[in-house]
Amino acid sequence: MKIVALLLLAVAYASATQTSPGTSSRPILSSTEAASYTKAKYLQGWTPSTISTSTADYTVGSGYSTIQAAVNAAINAGGTTRKYIKIPAGTYSEVVYIPNTNVPLTIYGGGSAPANTVISLSLSATLTGTQYKSAVGSLFSSGDPAYSIYSSCASKSAIGTSCSTVFWVQAPGVQIVNLTIENSSKNSGTDQAVAVQTNADKVQIHNARLLGHQDTLCSGSGGTTVQRSHVSDCYIAGDVDFVFGGGSTVFEGCTFHAVAGRSTEAVVFAPDTAPSISYGYLVIDSTITGDTSFLTSKEVYLARSWDSGVSSSSDYVAGTSPNGQVVIRESTIDGVVSTTAPYTTATSGRAYSGNASSSRNLNNNSYNRFWEYGNSGDGA
C-alpha cells in the first residue's frame, strides 16, 4: 500500500507541475486543447510503416565503394518497389544525397547499434564552393542522380546552411535506420553545420544518432507544402537551433541533448512553420536534457521561432511571416531548462510572447505557438 501511495503521489506531483492555462512565459494546454495535438493530427492521414532491414538489395563495399554509389545504383534501377541499402559497420567520411525520386529507399546500418555505423564529415556553411568541391567532389559525376544538387552547391561563393548537410533527403518515403550521422564541424561562433536535412514527405528516421552543433537536424523546408516526418527512438545532440525547419514532424521516444562548450546557451527547437499551418513539431514520450554545466545556468531553451526571411522584429508581420509551432507533451524535461523562462527571442529579434488566456485561440499568430502538456522533470 505504501508503494502504491508513493506512486500516486509522484503522478499527482508530475501533473501538478504543469497546470493549464499556464503563464505567458510558459503556456500549458488543457486536456481538451491537447486533444487537438496528437500524432495522428500531425501526420494527417499517414501511418508510418514498419521498417524491415532483413534483406539488402545493395550493400556498400560489395560493388559500391561509397554510400552515394549504392544510392545512385538504386535510383537508376527505377521502379516503385522499395529498395534496401545496407551500410556495414564502420566509419564513412562522405555526404549522402538522395534527390527527388519515386524509388522508395531504406538505408540502414549493418551493425548491432547505431554507434557501429557512422557517417561523419565536417562541413560548415562558411565553406567556399572550392573548399566544398575538395571535400566531396570525388563522390559525384555528371549524369549522376544527385549531380545537380552537388553542382549547385559547388557554384556558390559560400555554400550556406543547406549545402553544409551531410545526409540530405529530397525524396519521399525515405527510411533511415540504425545509423549515426554526424556533422563534426565545430567552428567557433555560430556557423551552421547540418547533419541531416529532409525536404520531402513521409520520411522516417528510426533508432539513429544525429550529432552536431548548430542546426543538427533540418526537418522540412517551410512554406505550405506538406512535408511529414516521423522521428522515433533517436538521440539528437547540438547547441544552437539544433532541430529546425518547417515540416510537420512527430518526434517519439527521442532524447534531445544540449551540448555545452561552443556556446553559453542552447536552443533545442527552431521551427519556421507557415502561419496558416497548425501543425509543426510534436514531441511525445521524449527526454530533453543537456551537459551538466547547464544545470547551473539553466540556459537551455526549449524553443525559439525561426522567423525565416525576416531580418528584424520591425519587419515581422503576424499572419504573414513564419510563426513556429511546437507542442511538447508527456515528456521529461531535465533541470537544464528554466521552469520560468523556457523560451527565448526569435531569430528576427521578436520577443517571445505566450498566450495564457483561458479563452485563447491556439493559432493566433500574434503570439508564439509553443505549448506543453503533461510534462515532468526538474525543468518542467
XYZ file of C-alpha atoms in Angstrom:
380
model
C 0.000 0.000 0.000
C 2.844 2.370 0.826
C 4.394 1.822 -2.635
C 1.046 2.489 -4.323
C 0.614 5.681 -2.306
C 4.057 6.891 -3.292
C 3.369 6.173 -6.959
C 0.093 8.073 -6.800
C 1.853 10.971 -5.113
C 4.519 11.013 -7.839
C 1.881 11.054 -10.568
C -0.032 13.823 -8.806
C 3.145 15.893 -8.445
C 4.078 15.448 -12.108
C 0.600 16.569 -13.173
C 0.576 19.484 -10.755
C 3.774 20.962 -12.164
C 2.010 21.763 -15.440
C -1.448 23.231 -14.997
C -3.484 24.871 -17.757
C -3.513 27.630 -18.916
C -0.011 28.160 -17.536
C 1.622 31.569 -17.707
C 2.527 33.959 -20.502
C 6.128 32.749 -20.202
C 5.092 29.076 -20.198
C 1.620 28.301 -21.603
C 0.202 24.875 -20.733
C -2.557 23.128 -22.677
C -5.716 21.810 -21.075
C -6.713 18.202 -21.757
C -9.325 19.486 -24.204
C -6.748 21.592 -26.044
C -4.198 18.778 -26.008
C -6.682 16.500 -27.792
C -6.065 18.594 -30.922
C -2.323 17.875 -30.863
C -1.820 14.162 -31.393
C 0.416 12.040 -33.602
C -2.486 11.396 -35.966
C -3.225 15.118 -36.310
C 0.376 15.964 -37.205
C 0.780 13.102 -39.662
C -2.511 13.991 -41.382
C -3.619 10.575 -42.612
C -0.178 8.998 -42.973
C 0.657 5.942 -40.883
C 4.433 5.295 -40.863
C 5.144 1.744 -41.953
C 7.033 -0.882 -40.010
C 10.652 -0.780 -41.150
C 12.262 -4.021 -42.302
C 16.017 -4.475 -42.712
C 16.105 -8.217 -43.312
C 17.276 -8.253 -46.937
C 19.673 -5.863 -48.684
C 19.369 -5.112 -52.387
C 22.607 -3.117 -52.313
C 25.486 -3.388 -49.849
C 28.156 -0.721 -49.560
C 31.564 -2.318 -50.141
C 30.142 -5.070 -52.352
C 30.430 -3.445 -55.748
C 29.743 0.037 -54.379
C 32.731 1.871 -52.969
C 30.650 4.623 -51.359
C 27.169 5.032 -49.921
C 26.412 7.526 -52.686
C 27.343 4.936 -55.330
C 24.828 2.495 -53.846
C 22.161 5.217 -53.732
C 22.851 6.079 -57.376
C 22.505 2.430 -58.411
C 19.219 2.019 -56.557
C 17.739 5.143 -58.131
C 18.987 4.268 -61.620
C 17.350 0.835 -61.336
C 13.995 2.613 -61.265
C 10.630 1.185 -60.326
C 8.414 1.842 -57.345
C 9.355 -1.194 -55.236
C 11.244 -0.260 -52.072
C 14.984 -0.857 -52.311
C 17.181 -1.605 -49.300
C 20.737 -0.313 -48.925
C 22.902 -1.826 -46.194
C 25.889 0.058 -44.813
C 28.191 -2.350 -42.953
C 29.633 -1.303 -39.604
C 32.419 1.251 -39.926
C 33.020 4.971 -40.345
C 32.261 6.668 -43.660
C 33.615 10.165 -44.355
C 31.244 11.288 -47.074
C 27.987 13.017 -47.843
C 24.846 11.212 -48.946
C 22.379 12.984 -51.249
C 19.018 11.455 -52.174
C 17.439 13.611 -54.892
C 13.726 13.698 -55.605
C 12.857 10.248 -56.965
C 9.895 7.881 -56.998
C 12.126 4.988 -55.928
C 11.499 4.436 -52.191
C 14.729 3.787 -50.304
C 15.576 2.284 -46.924
C 19.146 2.978 -45.827
C 20.304 1.164 -42.733
C 23.374 0.406 -40.687
C 24.512 -3.195 -40.548
C 25.949 -3.023 -37.032
C 24.248 -4.104 -33.836
C 23.632 -0.479 -32.778
C 23.630 2.986 -34.385
C 27.090 3.745 -32.947
C 28.590 0.926 -35.038
C 27.854 2.561 -38.397
C 28.901 6.202 -38.596
C 28.591 8.698 -41.446
C 30.662 11.705 -40.394
C 32.052 14.748 -42.176
C 32.953 18.322 -41.251
C 31.050 20.793 -43.450
C 30.361 24.380 -42.412
C 28.053 26.908 -44.062
C 31.049 29.244 -44.433
C 32.973 26.906 -46.742
C 33.654 28.252 -50.206
C 32.499 26.356 -53.248
C 36.114 25.419 -53.925
C 36.565 24.003 -50.414
C 33.297 22.108 -50.764
C 34.402 20.569 -54.078
C 37.649 19.472 -52.479
C 35.726 17.790 -49.645
C 33.025 15.924 -51.591
C 33.645 16.341 -55.325
C 35.032 12.836 -55.817
C 31.590 11.403 -54.982
C 29.783 12.967 -57.942
C 29.996 12.801 -61.733
C 27.923 14.473 -64.414
C 24.830 12.376 -65.075
C 24.579 11.030 -61.527
C 21.094 11.339 -59.978
C 22.282 13.854 -57.358
C 24.760 15.746 -59.539
C 22.537 18.814 -59.829
C 22.489 19.172 -56.027
C 26.264 18.926 -55.898
C 26.907 21.312 -58.790
C 24.555 23.929 -57.344
C 26.408 23.868 -54.016
C 29.815 23.874 -55.712
C 28.941 27.036 -57.647
C 28.373 29.140 -54.518
C 30.901 31.584 -53.090
C 29.874 30.368 -49.617
C 27.879 27.163 -49.589
C 25.342 28.204 -46.910
C 23.262 26.175 -44.495
C 21.596 23.668 -46.836
C 24.790 22.721 -48.640
C 26.540 22.057 -45.326
C 24.344 18.943 -44.953
C 25.954 15.520 -44.522
C 22.827 13.416 -45.257
C 20.295 15.196 -47.498
C 16.879 13.721 -48.306
C 14.801 15.250 -51.097
C 12.770 12.142 -51.973
C 9.518 10.981 -50.353
C 9.281 7.738 -48.435
C 12.929 7.500 -47.405
C 13.679 5.447 -44.284
C 16.903 5.938 -42.281
C 17.617 3.272 -39.663
C 20.337 2.244 -37.186
C 22.883 4.884 -38.188
C 24.960 7.624 -36.604
C 25.042 10.694 -38.831
C 27.355 13.474 -37.720
C 28.447 16.871 -38.913
C 31.699 17.155 -36.982
C 32.274 20.849 -37.736
C 32.890 22.762 -34.535
C 33.843 26.250 -35.639
C 33.725 28.969 -33.023
C 30.795 31.338 -33.289
C 27.517 30.294 -34.857
C 28.381 28.551 -38.108
C 25.585 26.316 -39.356
C 26.576 22.697 -39.943
C 23.710 20.304 -40.729
C 23.919 16.563 -40.088
C 20.565 15.572 -41.640
C 18.169 17.566 -43.796
C 14.789 16.325 -45.033
C 12.902 18.269 -47.695
C 10.336 15.621 -48.555
C 7.149 13.923 -47.395
C 6.730 10.689 -45.410
C 10.318 10.432 -44.195
C 11.135 8.069 -41.325
C 14.231 8.221 -39.115
C 14.384 5.417 -36.577
C 16.941 4.286 -33.996
C 19.543 6.800 -35.134
C 22.056 9.178 -33.567
C 22.143 12.643 -35.145
C 25.131 14.630 -33.924
C 26.253 18.195 -34.487
C 26.282 21.672 -33.032
C 24.261 24.375 -34.783
C 21.392 23.101 -36.984
C 21.940 19.364 -36.475
C 18.580 18.330 -37.980
C 16.562 20.282 -40.538
C 13.106 18.735 -40.749
C 11.021 20.312 -43.501
C 11.587 23.150 -45.948
C 8.934 25.503 -44.634
C 6.107 27.066 -46.602
C 2.762 25.364 -47.132
C 3.927 22.208 -48.958
C 3.152 19.171 -46.791
C 6.359 17.523 -45.582
C 5.658 14.948 -42.871
C 8.317 13.076 -40.931
C 8.339 10.557 -38.115
C 11.495 10.517 -35.980
C 11.476 7.721 -33.408
C 13.846 6.316 -30.783
C 16.600 8.724 -31.801
C 19.337 10.620 -29.962
C 19.781 14.170 -31.276
C 22.577 16.415 -29.983
C 23.585 20.001 -30.675
C 23.665 23.524 -29.329
C 22.059 26.343 -31.348
C 18.693 25.642 -33.037
C 19.690 22.022 -33.334
C 16.252 20.928 -34.561
C 14.855 23.394 -37.085
C 12.666 23.658 -40.167
C 9.103 23.989 -41.342
C 7.791 20.456 -41.714
C 5.127 18.574 -39.773
C 7.266 16.253 -37.685
C 6.483 13.844 -34.865
C 9.367 13.076 -32.503
C 8.543 9.979 -30.487
C 10.713 8.356 -27.831
C 13.676 10.612 -28.611
C 16.396 12.178 -26.477
C 17.430 15.755 -27.229
C 20.806 16.578 -25.677
C 22.142 20.142 -25.477
C 25.923 20.258 -25.848
C 27.980 22.856 -23.959
C 31.418 24.230 -24.799
C 30.956 26.110 -28.052
C 28.099 28.298 -26.828
C 26.988 29.504 -23.396
C 23.379 28.668 -24.199
C 21.456 26.208 -26.323
C 18.141 26.217 -28.181
C 16.552 22.869 -28.978
C 13.744 23.682 -31.451
C 13.665 26.494 -34.018
C 10.626 25.898 -36.244
C 9.611 28.220 -39.082
C 6.089 26.869 -39.522
C 3.953 28.806 -42.008
C 1.302 30.871 -40.180
C -1.525 29.030 -41.977
C -0.196 25.615 -40.869
C -1.443 24.385 -37.485
C 0.999 21.505 -37.041
C 4.756 21.964 -36.818
C 6.699 19.824 -34.342
C 5.142 17.364 -31.889
C 7.388 15.907 -29.191
C 5.935 12.956 -27.268
C 7.349 10.469 -24.756
C 10.794 12.038 -25.100
C 13.568 13.490 -22.929
C 15.145 16.936 -23.121
C 18.473 17.119 -21.324
C 21.985 18.516 -21.646
C 25.523 18.698 -20.359
C 25.820 19.155 -16.597
C 27.129 22.732 -16.876
C 23.640 23.789 -17.932
C 22.228 22.618 -14.593
C 23.595 25.818 -13.059
C 22.999 28.302 -15.872
C 19.561 26.953 -16.939
C 20.357 28.310 -20.399
C 18.892 25.515 -22.466
C 15.795 26.923 -24.145
C 13.096 24.618 -25.410
C 12.402 26.725 -28.482
C 12.606 29.965 -30.354
C 10.853 30.872 -33.581
C 12.961 30.808 -36.720
C 11.468 33.818 -38.497
C 12.877 32.799 -41.863
C 13.214 35.707 -44.278
C 12.510 38.319 -41.597
C 15.570 40.477 -40.931
C 14.326 42.360 -37.864
C 11.422 42.378 -35.432
C 10.035 45.523 -37.081
C 9.679 43.578 -40.354
C 7.652 40.790 -38.753
C 4.001 40.643 -39.874
C 1.720 38.395 -37.812
C -0.250 36.067 -40.067
C 2.171 36.541 -42.971
C 5.634 35.840 -41.539
C 6.521 32.338 -40.293
C 5.422 31.528 -36.747
C 6.975 28.322 -35.452
C 4.671 25.719 -33.877
C 5.804 23.191 -31.253
C 3.960 21.005 -28.761
C 5.985 19.127 -26.136
C 3.825 16.657 -24.262
C 4.146 13.767 -21.833
C 7.921 14.108 -21.886
C 10.706 14.547 -19.338
C 12.417 17.934 -19.176
C 15.590 17.966 -17.106
C 16.816 20.794 -14.894
C 18.967 22.280 -17.655
C 15.827 24.232 -18.657
C 14.452 27.147 -16.636
C 10.994 26.455 -15.238
C 10.003 30.131 -15.560
C 11.606 31.148 -18.873
C 11.945 28.110 -21.148
C 11.561 30.034 -24.434
C 13.646 32.799 -25.967
C 13.702 35.583 -28.544
C 13.059 34.692 -32.201
C 15.810 34.838 -34.810
C 14.367 38.161 -36.041
C 14.717 39.685 -32.581
C 10.966 39.354 -31.984
C 10.386 38.953 -28.254
C 8.769 35.746 -27.068
C 5.052 36.203 -26.326
C 2.976 33.359 -24.882
C -0.809 33.217 -24.697
C -2.114 32.259 -21.251
C -5.716 33.325 -21.784
C -8.323 30.753 -20.759
C -10.264 31.579 -23.959
C -7.276 31.607 -26.299
C -7.073 30.746 -29.976
C -4.135 28.350 -30.229
C -3.391 29.540 -33.771
C -3.407 33.259 -33.003
C -0.251 34.366 -34.807
C 0.050 37.468 -32.650
C 1.551 35.084 -30.095
C 4.189 32.381 -30.259
C 2.723 28.911 -30.795
C 4.769 26.961 -28.249
C 2.779 24.679 -25.946
C 3.296 21.974 -23.347
C 1.141 19.322 -21.761
C 1.707 16.709 -19.076
C 5.480 17.043 -18.878
C 7.563 16.169 -15.823
C 11.102 16.629 -14.569
C 13.096 19.363 -12.845
C 12.810 21.643 -15.887
C 9.051 21.262 -16.275
